[in-house]
């Protein structure tokens, strides 16, 4: 099961493949329940690149018909801490959002900066409704975004830098089917 050479770089596995499967099943059921009587359509909006694995799993388990779209937003560089910047690199591929009930699909919430910013942006651009589904939450908000809360949360994790299930360190480890913490020496070599 842990047959990737990258497994050797892991200090701890925080969320296993089996746990992830149960989490995604649970969130999909919550979404089906919450959007059963919606007006308009349901749009899953994945944030590139970290959300792609969660997005792929989640959309398969949601029974409600969904459309998908993607945005690319950047607030981190190649470092393990926030750069405090956020910019839209790739915008949503549609103009009229008035029929769209958007669920932003994200890999992880940390400071809350990215998602607070995006939620406001989409509402300003006329989205019918905006909610957030995140696989992971570190729950260490910047004071400025302290009230930010995701509507659907997979797992709350400690404030450690994690990789796998879409999350990278310098573009590595995204394809791992679990979430883990890297050995410290991986950062220094
Ligand atoms: P926020 O704006 O501080 O909430 O940061 C969210 C973004 O930072 C995520 O979409 C990730 O791309 C990145 N990020 C935050 N924590 C981690 C981590 O532990 N591993 C990899 N990327 C992370
Ligand atoms: Mg991301």
GROMACS .gro file of N, CA and C and ligand atoms in nm, residues 47-50 106-107, ligand 2:
model
   19
   47UNK      N    1  -0.979   2.484  -0.615
   47UNK     CA    2  -0.868   2.578  -0.614
   47UNK      C    3  -0.740   2.502  -0.649
   48UNK      N    4  -0.684   2.537  -0.763
   48UNK     CA    5  -0.564   2.470  -0.814
   48UNK      C    6  -0.441   2.510  -0.732
   49UNK      N    7  -0.344   2.419  -0.716
   49UNK     CA    8  -0.354   2.282  -0.765
   49UNK      C    9  -0.396   2.187  -0.654
   50UNK      N   10  -0.387   2.235  -0.530
   50UNK     CA   11  -0.399   2.145  -0.415
   50UNK      C   12  -0.529   2.070  -0.403
  106UNK      N   13  -1.132   2.311  -0.139
  106UNK     CA   14  -0.994   2.349  -0.106
  106UNK      C   15  -0.926   2.236  -0.031
  107UNK      N   16  -0.795   2.231  -0.042
  107UNK     CA   17  -0.720   2.126   0.027
  107UNK      C   18  -0.708   2.153   0.177
  191LIG    MG1   19  -0.395   2.547  -0.218
   0.00000   0.00000   0.00000
